[in-house]
Coordinates of C-alpha atoms and ligand atoms in Angstrom, one line a residue:
M27 CA 124.0 -64.2 143.9
K28 CA 122.7 -60.7 143.3
S29 CA 125.6 -58.2 143.8
K30 CA 125.4 -55.5 146.5
S31 CA 124.8 -52.0 145.2
V32 CA 126.4 -48.7 146.1
I33 CA 125.2 -45.2 145.3
V34 CA 128.0 -42.6 145.1
I35 CA 126.9 -38.9 145.4
G36 CA 129.3 -36.9 143.3
A37 CA 131.8 -37.6 140.5
G38 CA 134.8 -35.9 142.0
I39 CA 138.2 -37.5 142.1
G40 CA 137.5 -39.3 145.4
G41 CA 134.1 -40.5 144.3
I42 CA 135.2 -41.9 141.0
T43 CA 138.3 -43.6 142.5
A44 CA 136.2 -45.3 145.2
A45 CA 133.6 -46.3 142.5
I46 CA 136.4 -48.0 140.4
H47 CA 137.7 -50.0 143.4
L48 CA 134.2 -51.1 144.4
A49 CA 133.1 -52.0 140.8
Q50 CA 136.4 -53.9 140.4
R51 CA 135.3 -56.0 143.4
G52 CA 132.0 -56.9 141.8
L53 CA 129.7 -54.3 143.4
K54 CA 127.0 -52.6 141.3
V55 CA 128.0 -48.9 141.5
T56 CA 126.0 -45.9 140.2
I57 CA 127.3 -42.3 140.5
F58 CA 124.8 -39.4 140.7
E59 CA 126.5 -36.1 139.7
K60 CA 124.7 -32.8 139.8
N61 CA 126.8 -31.3 137.0
S62 CA 126.7 -32.4 133.4
H63 CA 130.2 -34.0 133.5
A64 CA 132.6 -35.6 135.9
G65 CA 135.6 -34.1 137.8
G66 CA 134.1 -31.8 140.5
R67 CA 136.6 -29.2 141.4
C68 CA 139.0 -30.6 138.8
D69 CA 137.0 -29.0 136.1
R70 CA 137.7 -27.5 132.7
F71 CA 136.0 -25.4 130.0
S72 CA 136.8 -24.0 126.6
R73 CA 135.9 -20.9 124.8
D74 CA 136.9 -19.6 121.4
G75 CA 139.8 -22.1 121.2
H76 CA 141.1 -21.2 124.7
H77 CA 141.2 -24.1 127.1
F78 CA 141.1 -23.6 130.9
D79 CA 141.7 -25.9 133.8
A80 CA 139.1 -24.3 136.2
G81 CA 140.5 -25.8 139.4
P82 CA 143.8 -27.6 139.9
T83 CA 146.7 -26.7 137.6
L84 CA 149.6 -28.5 139.4
L85 CA 150.3 -32.2 139.4
V86 CA 152.2 -32.5 142.6
M87 CA 153.1 -35.6 144.6
P88 CA 153.6 -37.8 141.5
L89 CA 154.6 -40.8 143.7
L90 CA 151.2 -40.8 145.3
Y91 CA 149.4 -40.8 141.8
E92 CA 151.7 -43.6 140.7
A93 CA 150.7 -45.7 143.8
E94 CA 147.0 -44.9 143.4
F95 CA 146.9 -45.7 139.7
A96 CA 148.7 -48.9 140.4
A97 CA 146.2 -49.8 143.1
L98 CA 143.5 -49.3 140.3
G99 CA 145.3 -51.9 138.2
T100 CA 147.0 -49.6 135.7
S101 CA 150.0 -47.3 135.6
M102 CA 150.1 -43.5 135.7
Q103 CA 152.6 -43.5 132.8
E104 CA 150.2 -45.5 130.7
V105 CA 147.1 -43.3 131.2
L106 CA 148.7 -39.8 131.4
D107 CA 151.1 -38.1 129.0
L108 CA 153.3 -36.3 131.5
Q109 CA 155.9 -33.6 131.2
R110 CA 158.0 -32.3 134.1
V111 CA 157.7 -28.6 134.7
D112 CA 161.1 -27.2 135.5
P113 CA 161.5 -24.6 136.9
T114 CA 158.4 -25.4 138.8
Y115 CA 157.4 -21.9 139.8
H116 CA 158.8 -18.4 139.0
L117 CA 158.6 -16.5 142.2
V118 CA 158.3 -12.7 141.9
F119 CA 158.7 -10.5 144.9
D120 CA 157.5 -6.9 145.5
D121 CA 161.0 -5.5 145.1
G122 CA 161.2 -7.0 141.6
S123 CA 163.6 -9.8 142.6
Q124 CA 162.8 -13.2 141.2
L125 CA 163.6 -16.8 142.0
A126 CA 163.0 -19.8 139.6
L127 CA 162.6 -22.9 141.7
T128 CA 164.4 -25.6 139.8
S129 CA 165.9 -29.0 140.2
D130 CA 169.0 -27.6 138.4
M131 CA 171.1 -27.4 141.5
K132 CA 173.8 -25.2 140.0
S133 CA 171.2 -22.6 139.0
L134 CA 169.4 -22.9 142.4
Y135 CA 172.7 -22.5 144.2
E136 CA 173.5 -19.3 142.3
Q137 CA 170.1 -17.8 142.8
L138 CA 169.9 -18.6 146.5
E139 CA 173.4 -17.4 147.3
A140 CA 172.5 -14.1 145.5
F141 CA 169.5 -13.7 147.9
Q142 CA 171.4 -14.6 151.0
P143 CA 175.0 -15.9 151.1
G144 CA 175.1 -19.4 152.7
S145 CA 171.4 -20.0 152.1
F146 CA 171.9 -23.0 149.7
G147 CA 173.3 -25.0 152.7
G148 CA 170.1 -24.0 154.5
L149 CA 168.0 -25.3 151.7
L150 CA 169.8 -28.7 151.7
R151 CA 169.1 -29.1 155.4
Y152 CA 165.5 -27.9 155.0
M153 CA 165.0 -30.4 152.1
D154 CA 166.4 -33.2 154.3
E155 CA 163.8 -32.3 157.0
G156 CA 161.1 -32.1 154.3
R157 CA 162.1 -35.6 153.0
R158 CA 161.7 -37.1 156.5
H159 CA 158.4 -35.4 156.9
Y160 CA 157.2 -36.6 153.5
E161 CA 158.3 -40.2 154.1
V162 CA 157.1 -40.6 157.6
G163 CA 153.9 -38.6 156.9
M164 CA 153.0 -40.8 153.9
A165 CA 153.7 -44.0 155.7
K166 CA 152.2 -43.2 159.1
L167 CA 149.4 -40.8 158.3
V168 CA 148.3 -40.5 154.7
H169 CA 148.3 -44.3 153.8
R170 CA 146.7 -45.2 157.1
D171 CA 142.9 -45.2 157.6
F172 CA 142.1 -44.3 161.2
R173 CA 138.8 -46.2 161.9
K174 CA 139.1 -46.2 165.6
A175 CA 141.0 -44.2 168.3
S176 CA 143.4 -47.0 169.0
D177 CA 144.6 -46.9 165.3
F178 CA 145.9 -43.4 166.0
F179 CA 146.7 -43.2 169.7
K180 CA 149.3 -45.9 170.1
L181 CA 152.8 -46.1 171.6
S182 CA 154.5 -46.5 168.3
H183 CA 153.1 -43.1 167.2
I184 CA 154.8 -41.2 170.1
P185 CA 158.1 -40.7 168.0
L186 CA 156.0 -38.9 165.4
V187 CA 155.9 -35.8 167.7
Y188 CA 159.7 -35.5 167.1
Q189 CA 159.8 -36.9 163.6
L190 CA 157.1 -34.7 162.1
K191 CA 157.3 -31.6 164.2
P192 CA 153.5 -31.2 164.5
L193 CA 153.8 -28.9 167.5
V194 CA 156.4 -26.6 165.8
N195 CA 155.2 -23.6 163.9
H196 CA 156.2 -23.8 160.2
Y197 CA 157.2 -20.2 159.7
H198 CA 159.0 -20.1 163.0
N199 CA 160.9 -23.2 162.0
M200 CA 162.3 -21.5 158.9
S201 CA 164.6 -19.4 161.0
A202 CA 166.7 -22.5 161.4
Y203 CA 167.4 -22.5 157.7
F204 CA 167.1 -18.9 156.3
D205 CA 167.3 -15.3 157.4
D206 CA 166.0 -13.6 154.3
P207 CA 162.2 -13.3 154.6
R208 CA 161.8 -13.8 150.8
L209 CA 163.3 -17.3 151.2
K210 CA 161.2 -18.1 154.2
S211 CA 158.1 -17.3 152.1
A212 CA 159.5 -19.1 149.0
F213 CA 159.4 -22.4 150.9
T214 CA 156.3 -22.0 153.0
F215 CA 153.7 -20.5 150.7
Q216 CA 152.5 -24.1 149.8
D217 CA 150.7 -24.2 153.2
V218 CA 147.9 -22.3 151.5
Y219 CA 147.1 -25.5 149.6
M220 CA 146.2 -27.0 153.0
G221 CA 144.1 -23.9 153.8
L222 CA 146.6 -22.8 156.4
S223 CA 148.8 -19.9 157.1
P224 CA 152.5 -20.8 157.6
F225 CA 152.2 -18.8 160.8
D226 CA 149.6 -21.4 162.1
A227 CA 150.7 -24.5 160.2
P228 CA 152.8 -27.3 161.7
A229 CA 156.3 -27.6 160.4
T230 CA 155.2 -31.0 159.1
F231 CA 154.2 -29.3 155.9
S232 CA 157.8 -28.8 154.8
M233 CA 156.9 -32.0 153.0
M234 CA 155.2 -30.0 150.2
P235 CA 158.2 -27.9 149.0
Y236 CA 160.3 -31.0 149.4
T237 CA 158.2 -33.1 147.1
E238 CA 157.8 -30.3 144.6
L239 CA 161.6 -30.0 144.2
A240 CA 162.6 -33.6 144.7
H241 CA 159.7 -35.4 142.8
G242 CA 158.8 -32.5 140.6
V243 CA 155.7 -30.6 139.5
W244 CA 154.2 -32.2 136.4
Y245 CA 151.8 -31.3 133.6
P246 CA 149.6 -33.9 131.9
R247 CA 149.3 -33.1 128.2
G248 CA 145.8 -31.6 127.7
G249 CA 145.7 -30.3 131.2
M250 CA 144.7 -31.6 134.6
Y251 CA 141.3 -32.7 133.3
S252 CA 143.0 -35.6 131.5
I253 CA 143.3 -37.2 135.0
V254 CA 139.5 -37.1 135.2
E255 CA 139.2 -38.6 131.7
A256 CA 141.6 -41.4 132.6
L257 CA 139.6 -42.2 135.8
V258 CA 136.2 -42.0 134.0
E259 CA 137.5 -44.5 131.4
L260 CA 138.7 -46.9 134.1
A261 CA 135.3 -46.5 135.9
R262 CA 133.3 -47.3 132.7
S263 CA 135.4 -50.3 131.9
A264 CA 134.9 -51.6 135.5
G265 CA 131.1 -51.2 134.9
V266 CA 130.4 -48.0 136.9
E267 CA 127.3 -46.2 135.7
F268 CA 127.2 -42.4 135.7
E269 CA 124.0 -40.3 135.9
F270 CA 124.8 -36.7 135.1
D271 CA 122.6 -33.7 135.8
A272 CA 121.3 -35.7 138.7
S273 CA 121.4 -33.7 141.8
V274 CA 120.7 -35.5 145.1
A275 CA 118.2 -33.6 147.3
R276 CA 118.5 -35.9 150.3
I277 CA 119.7 -39.2 151.6
E278 CA 116.9 -41.4 152.8
V279 CA 117.6 -42.6 156.3
N280 CA 115.7 -45.1 158.4
G281 CA 117.1 -45.6 161.9
D282 CA 120.8 -46.4 161.6
R283 CA 120.6 -47.3 157.9
A284 CA 120.7 -45.2 154.7
R285 CA 118.1 -46.6 152.3
G286 CA 119.2 -44.6 149.2
V287 CA 118.8 -41.1 147.7
V288 CA 116.1 -38.9 146.4
L289 CA 117.0 -36.5 143.5
T290 CA 115.8 -32.9 143.1
D291 CA 113.6 -34.1 140.2
G292 CA 111.8 -36.4 142.6
R293 CA 113.2 -39.7 141.5
S294 CA 114.4 -42.1 144.2
F295 CA 116.9 -44.9 144.2
R296 CA 117.8 -47.5 146.7
A297 CA 121.1 -49.1 147.5
D298 CA 122.8 -51.3 150.1
T299 CA 125.4 -48.6 150.7
V300 CA 125.6 -44.8 150.1
L301 CA 129.0 -43.1 149.6
A302 CA 128.9 -39.3 149.7
N303 CA 131.7 -37.6 147.7
A304 CA 130.0 -34.1 147.9
D305 CA 131.7 -31.9 150.4
L306 CA 131.2 -33.5 153.8
P307 CA 130.0 -30.5 155.8
Y308 CA 127.4 -29.8 153.0
V309 CA 126.2 -33.4 153.1
Y310 CA 125.5 -33.1 156.9
D311 CA 123.9 -29.7 156.4
E312 CA 121.7 -30.3 153.4
L313 CA 121.4 -34.0 152.5
L314 CA 120.9 -35.5 156.0
P315 CA 118.3 -34.8 158.7
H316 CA 119.5 -32.0 161.0
S317 CA 121.9 -33.1 163.7
R318 CA 124.3 -31.7 166.3
E319 CA 127.1 -32.9 164.2
S320 CA 126.1 -30.7 161.3
D321 CA 126.2 -27.6 163.6
R322 CA 129.5 -28.8 164.9
L323 CA 131.0 -29.1 161.4
K324 CA 129.8 -25.7 160.4
R325 CA 131.8 -24.3 163.3
K326 CA 135.0 -26.1 162.2
R327 CA 137.8 -24.2 160.5
F328 CA 137.5 -24.1 156.7
S329 CA 140.3 -23.4 154.2
C330 CA 140.4 -20.2 152.3
S331 CA 138.7 -19.6 148.9
V332 CA 140.0 -18.0 145.7
I333 CA 138.9 -15.5 143.1
S334 CA 139.8 -16.9 139.7
F335 CA 140.1 -15.1 136.4
F336 CA 140.1 -17.0 133.1
W337 CA 141.2 -14.8 130.2
G338 CA 141.4 -15.4 126.5
V339 CA 144.1 -13.0 125.2
D340 CA 144.6 -11.9 121.6
K341 CA 148.4 -11.9 121.7
V342 CA 151.2 -14.1 123.3
Y343 CA 153.1 -13.1 126.4
P344 CA 156.3 -15.1 126.1
Q345 CA 157.7 -13.5 129.2
L346 CA 155.0 -15.2 131.3
P347 CA 156.3 -18.5 132.5
P348 CA 153.8 -21.5 133.1
H349 CA 153.5 -21.0 136.9
T350 CA 154.2 -17.5 138.4
L351 CA 153.7 -16.6 142.0
F352 CA 153.8 -13.0 143.1
L353 CA 154.7 -13.2 146.8
A354 CA 153.8 -10.1 148.8
D355 CA 156.2 -8.4 151.2
D356 CA 153.5 -8.2 153.8
Y357 CA 153.4 -12.0 153.9
R358 CA 152.1 -12.3 157.5
D359 CA 149.3 -9.7 157.0
N360 CA 148.3 -11.5 153.8
F361 CA 147.5 -14.7 155.7
K362 CA 145.9 -12.7 158.6
S363 CA 143.6 -11.0 156.2
I364 CA 142.6 -14.2 154.3
I365 CA 142.4 -16.7 157.2
R366 CA 141.5 -14.6 160.3
D367 CA 139.5 -11.6 158.7
L368 CA 138.1 -13.6 155.8
D369 CA 138.9 -10.8 153.5
L370 CA 141.0 -9.8 150.4
P371 CA 144.4 -8.6 151.5
A372 CA 145.4 -5.0 150.7
N373 CA 148.4 -6.3 148.6
P374 CA 147.6 -10.0 147.9
S375 CA 150.0 -12.7 147.0
L376 CA 148.7 -14.3 143.8
Y377 CA 149.3 -16.9 141.2
V378 CA 149.3 -16.7 137.3
H379 CA 149.2 -19.7 135.0
A380 CA 149.9 -19.7 131.3
P381 CA 149.1 -23.3 130.1
A382 CA 150.1 -22.6 126.5
R383 CA 153.7 -22.4 127.6
L384 CA 153.4 -26.1 128.4
H385 CA 151.0 -27.2 125.7
P386 CA 150.6 -24.7 122.8
A387 CA 147.2 -26.1 121.9
M388 CA 145.7 -24.6 125.0
A389 CA 145.4 -21.3 123.1
P390 CA 144.8 -20.5 119.4
E391 CA 147.9 -19.8 117.4
G392 CA 149.3 -16.3 118.1
Q393 CA 147.1 -15.9 121.2
D394 CA 147.4 -16.7 124.9
T395 CA 145.3 -18.4 127.7
V396 CA 145.9 -16.9 131.1
I397 CA 144.5 -17.9 134.5
A398 CA 145.0 -15.8 137.6
I399 CA 144.1 -17.0 141.1
V400 CA 143.9 -14.7 144.0
P401 CA 143.4 -16.3 147.5
V402 CA 140.7 -14.7 149.6
G403 CA 138.8 -15.5 152.8
H404 CA 135.9 -18.0 152.5
M405 CA 132.3 -16.8 152.9
R406 CA 131.4 -15.8 156.4
E407 CA 128.0 -17.4 156.1
N408 CA 127.0 -20.1 153.8
G409 CA 123.8 -18.5 152.4
E410 CA 124.0 -16.2 149.4
Q411 CA 121.5 -13.7 150.9
A412 CA 123.6 -13.3 154.0
Q413 CA 126.6 -12.0 152.1
Q414 CA 125.9 -8.3 152.1
S415 CA 124.9 -8.3 155.7
C416 CA 128.2 -9.9 156.7
G417 CA 130.2 -7.3 154.9
Q418 CA 131.6 -9.4 152.0
D419 CA 130.9 -7.6 148.7
W420 CA 132.3 -10.1 146.3
A421 CA 131.8 -8.0 143.1
T422 CA 133.9 -5.2 144.6
M423 CA 136.5 -7.7 145.9
R424 CA 136.6 -9.4 142.5
D425 CA 137.3 -6.0 140.8
Q426 CA 140.0 -5.1 143.3
A427 CA 141.6 -8.6 142.8
R428 CA 141.7 -8.1 139.0
E429 CA 143.5 -4.7 139.4
H430 CA 146.0 -6.4 141.7
V431 CA 146.8 -9.0 139.0
F432 CA 147.3 -6.3 136.3
R433 CA 149.5 -4.2 138.7
R434 CA 151.7 -7.2 139.6
L435 CA 152.1 -8.3 136.0
K436 CA 153.8 -4.9 135.3
I437 CA 156.8 -6.2 137.3
L438 CA 157.3 -8.7 134.4
G439 CA 156.9 -5.9 131.8
I440 CA 153.3 -6.9 131.0
T441 CA 151.6 -3.6 131.0
D442 CA 148.8 -4.0 128.4
L443 CA 147.0 -7.3 129.3
D444 CA 143.8 -5.4 130.1
S445 CA 143.6 -4.0 126.6
H446 CA 144.2 -7.4 125.0
L447 CA 141.5 -9.5 126.7
K448 CA 139.1 -11.1 124.3
F449 CA 136.9 -12.3 127.2
E450 CA 136.9 -12.9 130.9
V451 CA 135.2 -15.6 133.0
N452 CA 135.6 -15.3 136.7
Y453 CA 134.7 -17.3 139.8
T454 CA 134.3 -15.9 143.3
P455 CA 133.5 -18.0 146.5
L456 CA 129.9 -17.8 145.5
S457 CA 130.7 -19.6 142.3
W458 CA 132.6 -22.4 144.1
R459 CA 129.7 -22.9 146.4
K460 CA 127.1 -23.0 143.7
R461 CA 129.0 -25.1 141.2
Y462 CA 130.2 -27.8 143.5
N463 CA 128.2 -27.3 146.7
L464 CA 131.3 -26.4 148.7
M465 CA 130.4 -25.1 152.2
K466 CA 131.2 -21.4 152.5
G467 CA 132.8 -21.5 149.0
S468 CA 135.9 -22.9 150.7
T469 CA 137.9 -24.3 147.8
H470 CA 139.9 -26.9 149.8
G471 CA 137.2 -27.9 152.4
L472 CA 138.0 -28.3 156.0
C473 CA 141.4 -26.9 156.7
H474 CA 144.3 -29.0 157.9
N475 CA 145.2 -27.7 161.3
L476 CA 146.3 -30.1 164.0
T477 CA 142.8 -30.6 165.4
Q478 CA 141.4 -31.5 161.9
L479 CA 144.1 -34.0 160.9
G480 CA 144.5 -37.7 161.1
Y481 CA 142.1 -39.3 163.5
F482 CA 140.6 -35.8 164.2
R483 CA 139.5 -35.3 160.6
P484 CA 136.0 -36.5 159.8
H485 CA 136.1 -40.2 159.3
N486 CA 135.0 -42.0 156.2
R487 CA 132.0 -43.5 157.8
H488 CA 129.0 -41.9 159.6
S489 CA 129.2 -42.6 163.3
Q490 CA 125.5 -43.6 163.6
I491 CA 124.3 -44.5 160.0
K492 CA 126.3 -47.6 159.5
N493 CA 126.1 -47.9 155.8
L494 CA 126.8 -44.2 154.9
Y495 CA 130.3 -43.5 154.0
F496 CA 132.3 -40.3 153.0
V497 CA 135.1 -39.6 150.6
G498 CA 136.9 -36.5 149.4
A499 CA 138.8 -33.4 150.5
S500 CA 137.0 -32.8 153.8
T501 CA 137.7 -36.3 155.0
H502 CA 141.0 -38.1 155.8
P503 CA 143.7 -37.7 154.5
G504 CA 142.5 -34.3 153.1
T505 CA 142.7 -31.9 150.2
G506 CA 144.4 -32.4 146.8
M507 CA 143.9 -34.6 143.8
P508 CA 146.2 -37.5 144.8
T509 CA 144.9 -37.4 148.4
A510 CA 141.4 -37.6 147.0
M511 CA 142.4 -40.8 145.3
V512 CA 143.9 -42.2 148.6
S513 CA 140.6 -41.2 150.3
G514 CA 138.7 -43.1 147.6
R515 CA 140.8 -46.2 148.2
H516 CA 140.4 -46.0 152.0
A517 CA 136.6 -45.5 151.7
A518 CA 136.2 -48.4 149.2
Q519 CA 138.2 -50.7 151.4
R520 CA 136.1 -49.9 154.4
I521 CA 132.9 -50.5 152.5
V522 CA 134.1 -53.9 151.3
D523 CA 135.3 -54.8 154.8
E524 CA 132.0 -53.9 156.4
L525 CA 129.4 -54.6 153.7
F526 CA 129.0 -58.3 154.4
V527 CA 128.9 -57.8 158.2
P528 CA 125.2 -58.0 159.3
Ligands
LIG2 C1 141.0 -23.4 142.6 C2 141.5 -24.7 143.0 C3 142.8 -25.1 142.8 C4 143.3 -26.3 143.1 N1 144.6 -26.6 142.8 C5 145.0 -27.9 143.0 C6 146.3 -28.3 142.5 O1 146.9 -27.5 141.8 N2 146.7 -29.6 142.7 C7 145.9 -30.5 143.5 O2 146.3 -31.6 143.6 N3 144.7 -30.1 144.0 C8 144.2 -28.8 143.8 N4 143.0 -28.5 144.2 C9 142.3 -29.4 145.1 C10 141.6 -30.5 144.4 O3 140.9 -30.0 143.2 C11 140.5 -31.1 145.3 O4 141.1 -31.5 146.5 C12 139.9 -32.4 144.7 O5 139.6 -32.3 143.3 C13 138.7 -32.7 145.5 O6 138.1 -33.9 145.1 P1 136.9 -34.5 145.9 O7 137.0 -36.0 145.7 O8 136.8 -34.0 147.2 O9 135.6 -34.1 145.0 P2 134.9 -32.7 144.6 O10 135.8 -32.1 143.6 O11 134.5 -31.9 145.7 O12 133.7 -33.3 143.8 C14 132.4 -33.6 144.5 C15 131.4 -33.7 143.4 O13 130.1 -33.9 144.1 C16 129.2 -33.2 143.3 N5 128.0 -32.9 144.1 C17 127.9 -32.0 145.1 N6 126.7 -32.0 145.6 C18 126.0 -32.9 144.9 C19 124.6 -33.4 145.0 N7 123.7 -32.9 145.9 N8 124.2 -34.3 144.1 C20 125.1 -34.8 143.2 N9 126.3 -34.4 143.1 C21 126.8 -33.5 144.0 C22 129.9 -31.9 142.8 O14 129.3 -31.3 141.7 C23 131.3 -32.5 142.5 O15 131.3 -33.0 141.2 C24 142.5 -27.2 143.8 C25 141.1 -26.9 144.1 C26 140.6 -25.7 143.6 C27 139.2 -25.4 143.8

């Protein structure tokens, strides 16, 4: 019997994962990717012997990766050469105080007690809550696929309101554990990964600092892109075909069926099922006939964006740890500026990554590779032309962001980075939109506020076009590399469950 065929639009983590599951079940799978290589946001590039992870730099939630690689028939340990990063982050505050988040409990105890006497006890209680949120959240939300309302709204879910604190504000909740505002920010800044301000986020997200400390932050040798390489190898051996430099212009729809895709070069391809891994709001806006749903999606809340700098440096800065976070005193204003005003904060919190501390081959000998990421609001309008008229001058914001990085590095005694740059590559929200078709240049897609979570997040099948499915960050369960793998498994399972139903 001729096997059923699936076209996947986009070779991001979610798309490749779904493709592997489908091919392993005997389906004929072809991935069309607009770029010249796989990975999507989990991208990399090299220049003059300096190697950069262009998107993700942190392997967090290792248990999720472990489970998802196992579901693909392999083991994470087999395909990735992992080292634990400990301390995970070095936090640097505006007053010069520093905190190394480490699983070494004696060191953590001494550091926390120096910030605020008695705060270590607060951390232990907070971690206990984070553990509960992680365990319940994974079991009841992340690993569940909410295909219909009754999968979500059921009596057995009522206790979740108490177990996960979805209605309690995350930052407000911190007062139960810490008084010192630096400690409150040290254990809530991770909300920005969800595209949220801790002042808006549900306390549920204490699961993030918990997993980072309890399960660790890891680094795959060779950088985050080695996860993409591992997935591509699994895909090829399962029989998945990749077509690169193949940008889909539209999805062909006839009534309630997707027929296939038409590429920008005019070629068209048919399939029994289409699975879109490209950012979901973009797919509705640009690849499907106009609908009320596409207008509705554009009005949803998007996560923030970032301005990223990639620097090749002609000397080594040994005082720069692998992951450094500069957390601003005006923490609340930072989030207001990014999330409400869609702007660059006056004194932004920012992140600096030095991958050669973890793997010396990431820079030539005697030199350094430095990545700086400055969170910023997403584009007010999606179109490039509209940028000036809506008051977002990205070139100016980029230059201001660069100065903020240089200024902050001085706290660590790094005063001359600007005069040791061999080259700079930078990305603004315009770059994120152009490279990966991310709506409004939002790096994490639709944000994860209560009304865009679980059953309320876009589902992984189109409501009217019955053989069109979705996978990736703007679908359930949401942003992040391991969650994209979960999303790939959910989408593939649903396709298999429904493909043979007439
Ligand atoms: C700066 C940054 C830092 C991050 N840091 C972390 C981190 O440290 N840890 C972590 O876990 N996660 C992190 N993330 C999030 C993580 O990268 C994403 O959630 C995840 O990679 C999204 O995968 P996805 O399946 O949604 O696919 P995407 O990465 O969105 O891939 C979709 C693919 O579709 C392609 N495409 C789009 N339109 C078309 C078209 N018309 N035709 C053909 N192909 C098309 C795109 O080119 C892309 O390759 C970060 C993201 C960014 C941007």
